[in-house]
């Protein structure tokens, strides 16, 4: 759904347009070119010696160019924020914003790239051809279910980290917040039953990371109701999830599944009634994460739940991907990891949760993106886990 465009008068008075005028990014030189000697080293003839060395030993590209510190932020514009399929040109402000956050929060340089193709084969081929220029690939705002195949094929084809943030950034932050919420209510993840509304990119990834973290049981719903093994019409992603989740073999609606559930995680853009939340277990946990309108208003949910989180900055406990992706990539790049593993994602979530520490409260289960401890904690955890698993190069 696309909002009506602002007219020129509104653009003149709107501070968002003023901030974006001319774009949010620029490229700056790291060295000065003050005279002919500097020029002869930065460019010809001195550059030829570096090029020749890299041709003889391609790994040197990581030492003598910017490649090892640069991430490509890539989209096809088919699932941009809450705007949907708005195309590559209209997606650029979001990709610029992502690149800005990479730099501001973890010192990672990145280049926004909006591709004018939506075919999976074409997307994969294009990114593979671009990959030699980058140390990592951050996929962004690619619609489901195509996004799963695109990421999977790129991970198989490339020897640099490939990370679809809509999936894994969300999953890491949700797990971190849920770990702290479970600590607050005194119930381990293994004893909890969760219901996830939404089986798109973020819904599937959140469900997967919670399963890997040892959640007691989890039921996932899509627009047709709960997903279960044997349900007709499931695509291969949902079928695989059905085989690994919903041990209770619940059928029916999201709201029916919430009866007695410990956790609700909304990633669907839909709504959930107050009666359904009231029917959850004591000390319930509600993460209503759809933006800009949560599945249930936080103040309504707070009347029945011990912990409430949203994706919005104007309520406590914001589940914000910026808590994860800058540090995850910085940690991976620092050790020149050739992939981002499930273990690295779990380590990032654990480190993020630990930042809250003894300050844990119902309105503080996840730190602020502006907490200076966040990025270093995630970076250290991801780097250490990469070395532990042997996916590092340095």
PDB file of N, CA, C and O in Angstrom, residues 263-339:
ATOM      1  N   UNK A 263       3.393 -16.717  24.669  1.00  0.00           N
ATOM      2  CA  UNK A 263       4.027 -15.671  23.857  1.00  0.00           C
ATOM      3  C   UNK A 263       3.221 -15.455  22.580  1.00  0.00           C
ATOM      4  O   UNK A 263       2.829 -16.424  21.915  1.00  0.00           O
ATOM      5  N   UNK A 264       2.994 -14.192  22.222  1.00  0.00           N
ATOM      6  CA  UNK A 264       2.458 -13.836  20.918  1.00  0.00           C
ATOM      7  C   UNK A 264       3.464 -12.940  20.207  1.00  0.00           C
ATOM      8  O   UNK A 264       3.945 -11.953  20.792  1.00  0.00           O
ATOM      9  N   UNK A 265       3.780 -13.270  18.967  1.00  0.00           N
ATOM     10  CA  UNK A 265       4.672 -12.448  18.155  1.00  0.00           C
ATOM     11  C   UNK A 265       3.948 -12.127  16.854  1.00  0.00           C
ATOM     12  O   UNK A 265       3.651 -13.031  16.069  1.00  0.00           O
ATOM     13  N   UNK A 266       3.631 -10.866  16.653  1.00  0.00           N
ATOM     14  CA  UNK A 266       2.900 -10.449  15.476  1.00  0.00           C
ATOM     15  C   UNK A 266       3.809  -9.870  14.409  1.00  0.00           C
ATOM     16  O   UNK A 266       4.538  -8.905  14.656  1.00  0.00           O
ATOM     17  N   UNK A 267       3.777 -10.480  13.229  1.00  0.00           N
ATOM     18  CA  UNK A 267       4.586 -10.029  12.088  1.00  0.00           C
ATOM     19  C   UNK A 267       3.765 -10.115  10.805  1.00  0.00           C
ATOM     20  O   UNK A 267       4.296 -10.396   9.732  1.00  0.00           O
ATOM     21  N   UNK A 268       2.483  -9.842  10.944  1.00  0.00           N
ATOM     22  CA  UNK A 268       1.568 -10.141   9.846  1.00  0.00           C
ATOM     23  C   UNK A 268       0.906  -8.920   9.227  1.00  0.00           C
ATOM     24  O   UNK A 268       0.364  -8.995   8.130  1.00  0.00           O
ATOM     25  N   UNK A 269       0.887  -7.813   9.931  1.00  0.00           N
ATOM     26  CA  UNK A 269       0.125  -6.667   9.468  1.00  0.00           C
ATOM     27  C   UNK A 269      -1.354  -6.777   9.753  1.00  0.00           C
ATOM     28  O   UNK A 269      -2.131  -5.906   9.360  1.00  0.00           O
ATOM     29  N   UNK A 270      -1.764  -7.824  10.443  1.00  0.00           N
ATOM     30  CA  UNK A 270      -3.174  -8.020  10.776  1.00  0.00           C
ATOM     31  C   UNK A 270      -3.505  -7.467  12.146  1.00  0.00           C
ATOM     32  O   UNK A 270      -2.788  -6.635  12.696  1.00  0.00           O
ATOM     33  N   UNK A 271      -4.606  -7.940  12.705  1.00  0.00           N
ATOM     34  CA  UNK A 271      -5.035  -7.496  14.035  1.00  0.00           C
ATOM     35  C   UNK A 271      -5.341  -8.709  14.904  1.00  0.00           C
ATOM     36  O   UNK A 271      -5.660  -9.793  14.401  1.00  0.00           O
ATOM     37  N   UNK A 272      -5.247  -8.496  16.197  1.00  0.00           N
ATOM     38  CA  UNK A 272      -5.592  -9.520  17.181  1.00  0.00           C
ATOM     39  C   UNK A 272      -6.492  -8.862  18.224  1.00  0.00           C
ATOM     40  O   UNK A 272      -6.178  -7.778  18.733  1.00  0.00           O
ATOM     41  N   UNK A 273      -7.589  -9.513  18.543  1.00  0.00           N
ATOM     42  CA  UNK A 273      -8.547  -8.939  19.473  1.00  0.00           C
ATOM     43  C   UNK A 273      -8.083  -8.986  20.913  1.00  0.00           C
ATOM     44  O   UNK A 273      -7.291  -9.851  21.308  1.00  0.00           O
ATOM     45  N   UNK A 274      -8.590  -8.060  21.711  1.00  0.00           N
ATOM     46  CA  UNK A 274      -8.234  -8.008  23.128  1.00  0.00           C
ATOM     47  C   UNK A 274      -8.625  -9.296  23.846  1.00  0.00           C
ATOM     48  O   UNK A 274      -7.901  -9.768  24.731  1.00  0.00           O
ATOM     49  N   UNK A 275      -9.747  -9.884  23.494  1.00  0.00           N
ATOM     50  CA  UNK A 275     -10.182 -11.113  24.148  1.00  0.00           C
ATOM     51  C   UNK A 275      -9.159 -12.234  23.960  1.00  0.00           C
ATOM     52  O   UNK A 275      -8.936 -13.046  24.874  1.00  0.00           O
ATOM     53  N   UNK A 276      -8.536 -12.280  22.779  1.00  0.00           N
ATOM     54  CA  UNK A 276      -7.553 -13.329  22.524  1.00  0.00           C
ATOM     55  C   UNK A 276      -6.324 -13.148  23.399  1.00  0.00           C
ATOM     56  O   UNK A 276      -5.766 -14.114  23.932  1.00  0.00           O
ATOM     57  N   UNK A 277      -5.880 -11.918  23.576  1.00  0.00           N
ATOM     58  CA  UNK A 277      -4.727 -11.650  24.441  1.00  0.00           C
ATOM     59  C   UNK A 277      -5.095 -11.924  25.898  1.00  0.00           C
ATOM     60  O   UNK A 277      -4.296 -12.482  26.663  1.00  0.00           O
ATOM     61  N   UNK A 278      -6.302 -11.582  26.272  1.00  0.00           N
ATOM     62  CA  UNK A 278      -6.748 -11.841  27.649  1.00  0.00           C
ATOM     63  C   UNK A 278      -6.796 -13.328  27.955  1.00  0.00           C
ATOM     64  O   UNK A 278      -6.668 -13.737  29.124  1.00  0.00           O
ATOM     65  N   UNK A 279      -6.946 -14.155  26.916  1.00  0.00           N
ATOM     66  CA  UNK A 279      -7.031 -15.605  27.109  1.00  0.00           C
ATOM     67  C   UNK A 279      -5.664 -16.279  27.173  1.00  0.00           C
ATOM     68  O   UNK A 279      -5.584 -17.497  27.374  1.00  0.00           O
ATOM     69  N   UNK A 280      -4.602 -15.513  27.033  1.00  0.00           N
ATOM     70  CA  UNK A 280      -3.267 -16.095  27.133  1.00  0.00           C
ATOM     71  C   UNK A 280      -2.950 -16.448  28.587  1.00  0.00           C
ATOM     72  O   UNK A 280      -3.727 -16.168  29.504  1.00  0.00           O
ATOM     73  N   UNK A 281      -1.814 -17.066  28.801  1.00  0.00           N
ATOM     74  CA  UNK A 281      -1.425 -17.503  30.139  1.00  0.00           C
ATOM     75  C   UNK A 281      -1.118 -16.309  31.036  1.00  0.00           C
ATOM     76  O   UNK A 281      -0.988 -15.174  30.567  1.00  0.00           O
ATOM     77  N   UNK A 282      -0.987 -16.568  32.326  1.00  0.00           N
ATOM     78  CA  UNK A 282      -0.531 -15.529  33.246  1.00  0.00           C
ATOM     79  C   UNK A 282       0.880 -15.092  32.832  1.00  0.00           C
ATOM     80  O   UNK A 282       1.670 -15.886  32.313  1.00  0.00           O
ATOM     81  N   UNK A 283       1.204 -13.831  33.098  1.00  0.00           N
ATOM     82  CA  UNK A 283       2.516 -13.275  32.731  1.00  0.00           C
ATOM     83  C   UNK A 283       2.797 -13.450  31.247  1.00  0.00           C
ATOM     84  O   UNK A 283       3.910 -13.804  30.834  1.00  0.00           O
ATOM     85  N   UNK A 284       1.805 -13.196  30.439  1.00  0.00           N
ATOM     86  CA  UNK A 284       1.963 -13.354  28.989  1.00  0.00           C
ATOM     87  C   UNK A 284       2.937 -12.318  28.422  1.00  0.00           C
ATOM     88  O   UNK A 284       3.156 -11.250  29.003  1.00  0.00           O
ATOM     89  N   UNK A 285       3.494 -12.665  27.273  1.00  0.00           N
ATOM     90  CA  UNK A 285       4.453 -11.806  26.569  1.00  0.00           C
ATOM     91  C   UNK A 285       3.879 -11.528  25.188  1.00  0.00           C
ATOM     92  O   UNK A 285       3.566 -12.462  24.442  1.00  0.00           O
ATOM     93  N   UNK A 286       3.730 -10.244  24.855  1.00  0.00           N
ATOM     94  CA  UNK A 286       3.141  -9.847  23.579  1.00  0.00           C
ATOM     95  C   UNK A 286       4.121  -8.965  22.830  1.00  0.00           C
ATOM     96  O   UNK A 286       4.477  -7.880  23.302  1.00  0.00           O
ATOM     97  N   UNK A 287       4.580  -9.428  21.676  1.00  0.00           N
ATOM     98  CA  UNK A 287       5.404  -8.636  20.770  1.00  0.00           C
ATOM     99  C   UNK A 287       4.546  -8.345  19.536  1.00  0.00           C
ATOM    100  O   UNK A 287       4.446  -9.176  18.634  1.00  0.00           O
ATOM    101  N   UNK A 288       3.910  -7.174  19.516  1.00  0.00           N
ATOM    102  CA  UNK A 288       3.050  -6.778  18.396  1.00  0.00           C
ATOM    103  C   UNK A 288       3.885  -5.880  17.483  1.00  0.00           C
ATOM    104  O   UNK A 288       3.972  -4.669  17.686  1.00  0.00           O
ATOM    105  N   UNK A 289       4.500  -6.469  16.456  1.00  0.00           N
ATOM    106  CA  UNK A 289       5.604  -5.826  15.765  1.00  0.00           C
ATOM    107  C   UNK A 289       5.266  -5.210  14.419  1.00  0.00           C
ATOM    108  O   UNK A 289       6.149  -4.634  13.766  1.00  0.00           O
ATOM    109  N   UNK A 290       4.039  -5.341  13.960  1.00  0.00           N
ATOM    110  CA  UNK A 290       3.698  -4.732  12.676  1.00  0.00           C
ATOM    111  C   UNK A 290       3.760  -3.214  12.771  1.00  0.00           C
ATOM    112  O   UNK A 290       3.375  -2.624  13.775  1.00  0.00           O
ATOM    113  N   UNK A 291       4.269  -2.586  11.699  1.00  0.00           N
ATOM    114  CA  UNK A 291       4.381  -1.138  11.617  1.00  0.00           C
ATOM    115  C   UNK A 291       3.598  -0.603  10.425  1.00  0.00           C
ATOM    116  O   UNK A 291       3.570  -1.257   9.380  1.00  0.00           O
ATOM    117  N   UNK A 292       3.003   0.552  10.537  1.00  0.00           N
ATOM    118  CA  UNK A 292       3.004   1.424  11.718  1.00  0.00           C
ATOM    119  C   UNK A 292       1.930   1.069  12.747  1.00  0.00           C
ATOM    120  O   UNK A 292       1.886   1.652  13.819  1.00  0.00           O
ATOM    121  N   UNK A 293       1.077   0.105  12.433  1.00  0.00           N
ATOM    122  CA  UNK A 293      -0.026  -0.238  13.331  1.00  0.00           C
ATOM    123  C   UNK A 293       0.195  -1.620  13.925  1.00  0.00           C
ATOM    124  O   UNK A 293       0.103  -2.625  13.216  1.00  0.00           O
ATOM    125  N   UNK A 294       0.510  -1.720  15.217  1.00  0.00           N
ATOM    126  CA  UNK A 294       0.690  -3.031  15.843  1.00  0.00           C
ATOM    127  C   UNK A 294      -0.593  -3.858  15.783  1.00  0.00           C
ATOM    128  O   UNK A 294      -1.702  -3.314  15.652  1.00  0.00           O
ATOM    129  N   UNK A 295      -0.460  -5.164  15.884  1.00  0.00           N
ATOM    130  CA  UNK A 295      -1.621  -6.066  15.824  1.00  0.00           C
ATOM    131  C   UNK A 295      -2.634  -5.776  16.924  1.00  0.00           C
ATOM    132  O   UNK A 295      -3.840  -6.005  16.767  1.00  0.00           O
ATOM    133  N   UNK A 296      -2.155  -5.295  18.052  1.00  0.00           N
ATOM    134  CA  UNK A 296      -3.016  -4.840  19.144  1.00  0.00           C
ATOM    135  C   UNK A 296      -2.342  -3.630  19.755  1.00  0.00           C
ATOM    136  O   UNK A 296      -1.113  -3.579  19.855  1.00  0.00           O
ATOM    137  N   UNK A 297      -3.116  -2.621  20.141  1.00  0.00           N
ATOM    138  CA  UNK A 297      -2.509  -1.418  20.699  1.00  0.00           C
ATOM    139  C   UNK A 297      -1.753  -1.780  21.975  1.00  0.00           C
ATOM    140  O   UNK A 297      -2.272  -2.520  22.836  1.00  0.00           O
ATOM    141  N   UNK A 298      -0.549  -1.279  22.150  1.00  0.00           N
ATOM    142  CA  UNK A 298       0.256  -1.653  23.328  1.00  0.00           C
ATOM    143  C   UNK A 298      -0.442  -1.399  24.656  1.00  0.00           C
ATOM    144  O   UNK A 298      -0.321  -2.207  25.575  1.00  0.00           O
ATOM    145  N   UNK A 299      -1.151  -0.288  24.759  1.00  0.00           N
ATOM    146  CA  UNK A 299      -1.827   0.002  26.022  1.00  0.00           C
ATOM    147  C   UNK A 299      -2.931  -1.007  26.306  1.00  0.00           C
ATOM    148  O   UNK A 299      -3.167  -1.381  27.464  1.00  0.00           O
ATOM    149  N   UNK A 300      -3.599  -1.482  25.267  1.00  0.00           N
ATOM    150  CA  UNK A 300      -4.614  -2.522  25.439  1.00  0.00           C
ATOM    151  C   UNK A 300      -3.963  -3.830  25.852  1.00  0.00           C
ATOM    152  O   UNK A 300      -4.433  -4.520  26.767  1.00  0.00           O
ATOM    153  N   UNK A 301      -2.865  -4.161  25.203  1.00  0.00           N
ATOM    154  CA  UNK A 301      -2.164  -5.407  25.530  1.00  0.00           C
ATOM    155  C   UNK A 301      -1.623  -5.402  26.950  1.00  0.00           C
ATOM    156  O   UNK A 301      -1.617  -6.440  27.639  1.00  0.00           O
ATOM    157  N   UNK A 302      -1.163  -4.235  27.416  1.00  0.00           N
ATOM    158  CA  UNK A 302      -0.574  -4.156  28.754  1.00  0.00           C
ATOM    159  C   UNK A 302      -1.572  -4.484  29.863  1.00  0.00           C
ATOM    160  O   UNK A 302      -1.167  -4.858  30.971  1.00  0.00           O
ATOM    161  N   UNK A 303      -2.851  -4.384  29.561  1.00  0.00           N
ATOM    162  CA  UNK A 303      -3.856  -4.732  30.564  1.00  0.00           C
ATOM    163  C   UNK A 303      -3.885  -6.237  30.825  1.00  0.00           C
ATOM    164  O   UNK A 303      -4.417  -6.686  31.861  1.00  0.00           O
ATOM    165  N   UNK A 304      -3.310  -7.025  29.936  1.00  0.00           N
ATOM    166  CA  UNK A 304      -3.399  -8.487  30.047  1.00  0.00           C
ATOM    167  C   UNK A 304      -2.038  -9.180  29.978  1.00  0.00           C
ATOM    168  O   UNK A 304      -1.953 -10.388  30.263  1.00  0.00           O
ATOM    169  N   UNK A 305      -0.980  -8.474  29.593  1.00  0.00           N
ATOM    170  CA  UNK A 305       0.335  -9.093  29.405  1.00  0.00           C
ATOM    171  C   UNK A 305       1.366  -8.450  30.332  1.00  0.00           C
ATOM    172  O   UNK A 305       1.287  -7.256  30.636  1.00  0.00           O
ATOM    173  N   UNK A 306       2.334  -9.236  30.747  1.00  0.00           N
ATOM    174  CA  UNK A 306       3.395  -8.737  31.631  1.00  0.00           C
ATOM    175  C   UNK A 306       4.413  -7.911  30.839  1.00  0.00           C
ATOM    176  O   UNK A 306       4.921  -6.893  31.344  1.00  0.00           O
ATOM    177  N   UNK A 307       4.715  -8.344  29.623  1.00  0.00           N
ATOM    178  CA  UNK A 307       5.697  -7.646  28.787  1.00  0.00           C
ATOM    179  C   UNK A 307       5.078  -7.386  27.424  1.00  0.00           C
ATOM    180  O   UNK A 307       4.503  -8.294  26.815  1.00  0.00           O
ATOM    181  N   UNK A 308       5.210  -6.153  26.946  1.00  0.00           N
ATOM    182  CA  UNK A 308       4.714  -5.774  25.621  1.00  0.00           C
ATOM    183  C   UNK A 308       5.838  -5.072  24.865  1.00  0.00           C
ATOM    184  O   UNK A 308       6.485  -4.163  25.397  1.00  0.00           O
ATOM    185  N   UNK A 309       6.055  -5.494  23.619  1.00  0.00           N
ATOM    186  CA  UNK A 309       7.033  -4.848  22.746  1.00  0.00           C
ATOM    187  C   UNK A 309       6.369  -4.540  21.418  1.00  0.00           C
ATOM    188  O   UNK A 309       5.392  -5.187  21.031  1.00  0.00           O
ATOM    189  N   UNK A 310       6.903  -3.536  20.729  1.00  0.00           N
ATOM    190  CA  UNK A 310       6.414  -3.184  19.402  1.00  0.00           C
ATOM    191  C   UNK A 310       7.612  -2.903  18.497  1.00  0.00           C
ATOM    192  O   UNK A 310       8.762  -2.966  18.930  1.00  0.00           O
ATOM    193  N   UNK A 311       7.310  -2.563  17.244  1.00  0.00           N
ATOM    194  CA  UNK A 311       8.361  -2.134  16.343  1.00  0.00           C
ATOM    195  C   UNK A 311       8.501  -0.633  16.300  1.00  0.00           C
ATOM    196  O   UNK A 311       9.284  -0.108  15.508  1.00  0.00           O
ATOM    197  N   UNK A 312       7.794   0.072  17.147  1.00  0.00           N
ATOM    198  CA  UNK A 312       7.737   1.529  17.111  1.00  0.00           C
ATOM    199  C   UNK A 312       8.632   2.151  18.173  1.00  0.00           C
ATOM    200  O   UNK A 312       8.854   1.576  19.238  1.00  0.00           O
ATOM    201  N   UNK A 313       9.108   3.365  17.867  1.00  0.00           N
ATOM    202  CA  UNK A 313      10.012   4.049  18.790  1.00  0.00           C
ATOM    203  C   UNK A 313       9.273   4.843  19.856  1.00  0.00           C
ATOM    204  O   UNK A 313       9.904   5.328  20.804  1.00  0.00           O
ATOM    205  N   UNK A 314       7.958   4.991  19.721  1.00  0.00           N
ATOM    206  CA  UNK A 314       7.200   5.793  20.684  1.00  0.00           C
ATOM    207  C   UNK A 314       6.581   4.950  21.795  1.00  0.00           C
ATOM    208  O   UNK A 314       5.759   5.448  22.571  1.00  0.00           O
ATOM    209  N   UNK A 315       6.953   3.676  21.887  1.00  0.00           N
ATOM    210  CA  UNK A 315       6.545   2.807  22.988  1.00  0.00           C
ATOM    211  C   UNK A 315       7.791   2.096  23.521  1.00  0.00           C
ATOM    212  O   UNK A 315       8.794   1.964  22.804  1.00  0.00           O
ATOM    213  N   UNK A 316       7.751   1.625  24.770  1.00  0.00           N
ATOM    214  CA  UNK A 316       8.910   0.896  25.304  1.00  0.00           C
ATOM    215  C   UNK A 316       9.168  -0.390  24.519  1.00  0.00           C
ATOM    216  O   UNK A 316       8.298  -0.911  23.824  1.00  0.00           O
ATOM    217  N   UNK A 317      10.383  -0.895  24.659  1.00  0.00           N
ATOM    218  CA  UNK A 317      10.769  -2.199  24.093  1.00  0.00           C
ATOM    219  C   UNK A 317      10.626  -2.238  22.571  1.00  0.00           C
ATOM    220  O   UNK A 317       9.935  -3.086  22.016  1.00  0.00           O
ATOM    221  N   UNK A 318      11.305  -1.321  21.885  1.00  0.00           N
ATOM    222  CA  UNK A 318      11.247  -1.324  20.429  1.00  0.00           C
ATOM    223  C   UNK A 318      12.138  -2.430  19.866  1.00  0.00           C
ATOM    224  O   UNK A 318      13.336  -2.494  20.145  1.00  0.00           O
ATOM    225  N   UNK A 319      11.536  -3.303  19.052  1.00  0.00           N
ATOM    226  CA  UNK A 319      12.285  -4.345  18.349  1.00  0.00           C
ATOM    227  C   UNK A 319      12.790  -3.712  17.053  1.00  0.00           C
ATOM    228  O   UNK A 319      12.056  -3.589  16.074  1.00  0.00           O
ATOM    229  N   UNK A 320      14.039  -3.293  17.065  1.00  0.00           N
ATOM    230  CA  UNK A 320      14.622  -2.535  15.961  1.00  0.00           C
ATOM    231  C   UNK A 320      15.829  -3.290  15.411  1.00  0.00           C
ATOM    232  O   UNK A 320      16.778  -3.577  16.144  1.00  0.00           O
ATOM    233  N   UNK A 321      15.811  -3.583  14.108  1.00  0.00           N
ATOM    234  CA  UNK A 321      16.896  -4.348  13.498  1.00  0.00           C
ATOM    235  C   UNK A 321      18.261  -3.690  13.618  1.00  0.00           C
ATOM    236  O   UNK A 321      19.289  -4.368  13.533  1.00  0.00           O
ATOM    237  N   UNK A 322      18.282  -2.381  13.809  1.00  0.00           N
ATOM    238  CA  UNK A 322      19.575  -1.697  13.902  1.00  0.00           C
ATOM    239  C   UNK A 322      20.363  -2.155  15.130  1.00  0.00           C
ATOM    240  O   UNK A 322      21.575  -1.943  15.214  1.00  0.00           O
ATOM    241  N   UNK A 323      19.691  -2.795  16.067  1.00  0.00           N
ATOM    242  CA  UNK A 323      20.391  -3.384  17.200  1.00  0.00           C
ATOM    243  C   UNK A 323      21.253  -4.573  16.792  1.00  0.00           C
ATOM    244  O   UNK A 323      22.158  -4.973  17.528  1.00  0.00           O
ATOM    245  N   UNK A 324      20.999  -5.130  15.620  1.00  0.00           N
ATOM    246  CA  UNK A 324      21.686  -6.355  15.217  1.00  0.00           C
ATOM    247  C   UNK A 324      22.583  -6.197  14.007  1.00  0.00           C
ATOM    248  O   UNK A 324      23.787  -6.470  14.067  1.00  0.00           O
ATOM    249  N   UNK A 325      22.027  -5.769  12.860  1.00  0.00           N
ATOM    250  CA  UNK A 325      22.765  -5.944  11.605  1.00  0.00           C
ATOM    251  C   UNK A 325      24.099  -5.199  11.535  1.00  0.00           C
ATOM    252  O   UNK A 325      25.066  -5.745  10.988  1.00  0.00           O
ATOM    253  N   UNK A 326      24.248  -3.980  12.096  1.00  0.00           N
ATOM    254  CA  UNK A 326      25.577  -3.357  11.994  1.00  0.00           C
ATOM    255  C   UNK A 326      26.655  -4.156  12.724  1.00  0.00           C
ATOM    256  O   UNK A 326      27.741  -4.386  12.189  1.00  0.00           O
ATOM    257  N   UNK A 327      26.341  -4.597  13.935  1.00  0.00           N
ATOM    258  CA  UNK A 327      27.312  -5.360  14.708  1.00  0.00           C
ATOM    259  C   UNK A 327      27.577  -6.739  14.139  1.00  0.00           C
ATOM    260  O   UNK A 327      28.709  -7.231  14.183  1.00  0.00           O
ATOM    261  N   UNK A 328      26.538  -7.364  13.593  1.00  0.00           N
ATOM    262  CA  UNK A 328      26.725  -8.687  12.986  1.00  0.00           C
ATOM    263  C   UNK A 328      27.705  -8.592  11.825  1.00  0.00           C
ATOM    264  O   UNK A 328      28.653  -9.390  11.709  1.00  0.00           O
ATOM    265  N   UNK A 329      27.511  -7.623  10.942  1.00  0.00           N
ATOM    266  CA  UNK A 329      28.427  -7.492   9.806  1.00  0.00           C
ATOM    267  C   UNK A 329      29.815  -7.036  10.247  1.00  0.00           C
ATOM    268  O   UNK A 329      30.817  -7.534   9.725  1.00  0.00           O
ATOM    269  N   UNK A 330      29.890  -6.092  11.194  1.00  0.00           N
ATOM    270  CA  UNK A 330      31.197  -5.652  11.670  1.00  0.00           C
ATOM    271  C   UNK A 330      31.967  -6.833  12.250  1.00  0.00           C
ATOM    272  O   UNK A 330      33.155  -7.010  11.989  1.00  0.00           O
ATOM    273  N   UNK A 331      31.293  -7.649  13.049  1.00  0.00           N
ATOM    274  CA  UNK A 331      31.951  -8.815  13.632  1.00  0.00           C
ATOM    275  C   UNK A 331      32.398  -9.811  12.590  1.00  0.00           C
ATOM    276  O   UNK A 331      33.486 -10.388  12.677  1.00  0.00           O
ATOM    277  N   UNK A 332      31.566 -10.032  11.575  1.00  0.00           N
ATOM    278  CA  UNK A 332      31.924 -10.961  10.504  1.00  0.00           C
ATOM    279  C   UNK A 332      33.070 -10.423   9.657  1.00  0.00           C
ATOM    280  O   UNK A 332      33.996 -11.157   9.297  1.00  0.00           O
ATOM    281  N   UNK A 333      33.018  -9.126   9.335  1.00  0.00           N
ATOM    282  CA  UNK A 333      34.073  -8.532   8.522  1.00  0.00           C
ATOM    283  C   UNK A 333      35.406  -8.484   9.252  1.00  0.00           C
ATOM    284  O   UNK A 333      36.468  -8.650   8.638  1.00  0.00           O
ATOM    285  N   UNK A 334      35.358  -8.251  10.561  1.00  0.00           N
ATOM    286  CA  UNK A 334      36.594  -8.127  11.325  1.00  0.00           C
ATOM    287  C   UNK A 334      37.436  -9.397  11.285  1.00  0.00           C
ATOM    288  O   UNK A 334      38.667  -9.341  11.403  1.00  0.00           O
ATOM    289  N   UNK A 335      36.777 -10.545  11.165  1.00  0.00           N
ATOM    290  CA  UNK A 335      37.524 -11.812  11.091  1.00  0.00           C
ATOM    291  C   UNK A 335      37.472 -12.396   9.678  1.00  0.00           C
ATOM    292  O   UNK A 335      37.886 -13.515   9.443  1.00  0.00           O
ATOM    293  N   UNK A 336      36.938 -11.608   8.739  1.00  0.00           N
ATOM    294  CA  UNK A 336      36.781 -12.023   7.344  1.00  0.00           C
ATOM    295  C   UNK A 336      36.091 -13.387   7.244  1.00  0.00           C
ATOM    296  O   UNK A 336      36.553 -14.309   6.565  1.00  0.00           O
ATOM    297  N   UNK A 337      34.977 -13.491   7.944  1.00  0.00           N
ATOM    298  CA  UNK A 337      34.187 -14.721   7.895  1.00  0.00           C
ATOM    299  C   UNK A 337      33.645 -14.916   6.485  1.00  0.00           C
ATOM    300  O   UNK A 337      33.293 -13.948   5.810  1.00  0.00           O
ATOM    301  N   UNK A 338      33.579 -16.156   6.055  1.00  0.00           N
ATOM    302  CA  UNK A 338      33.057 -16.411   4.718  1.00  0.00           C
ATOM    303  C   UNK A 338      31.561 -16.672   4.708  1.00  0.00           C
ATOM    304  O   UNK A 338      30.956 -16.844   3.654  1.00  0.00           O
ATOM    305  N   UNK A 339      30.953 -16.668   5.899  1.00  0.00           N
ATOM    306  CA  UNK A 339      29.502 -16.837   6.002  1.00  0.00           C
ATOM    307  C   UNK A 339      29.055 -16.325   7.361  1.00  0.00           C
ATOM    308  O   UNK A 339      29.890 -16.037   8.235  1.00  0.00           O
TER     309      UNK A 339
END
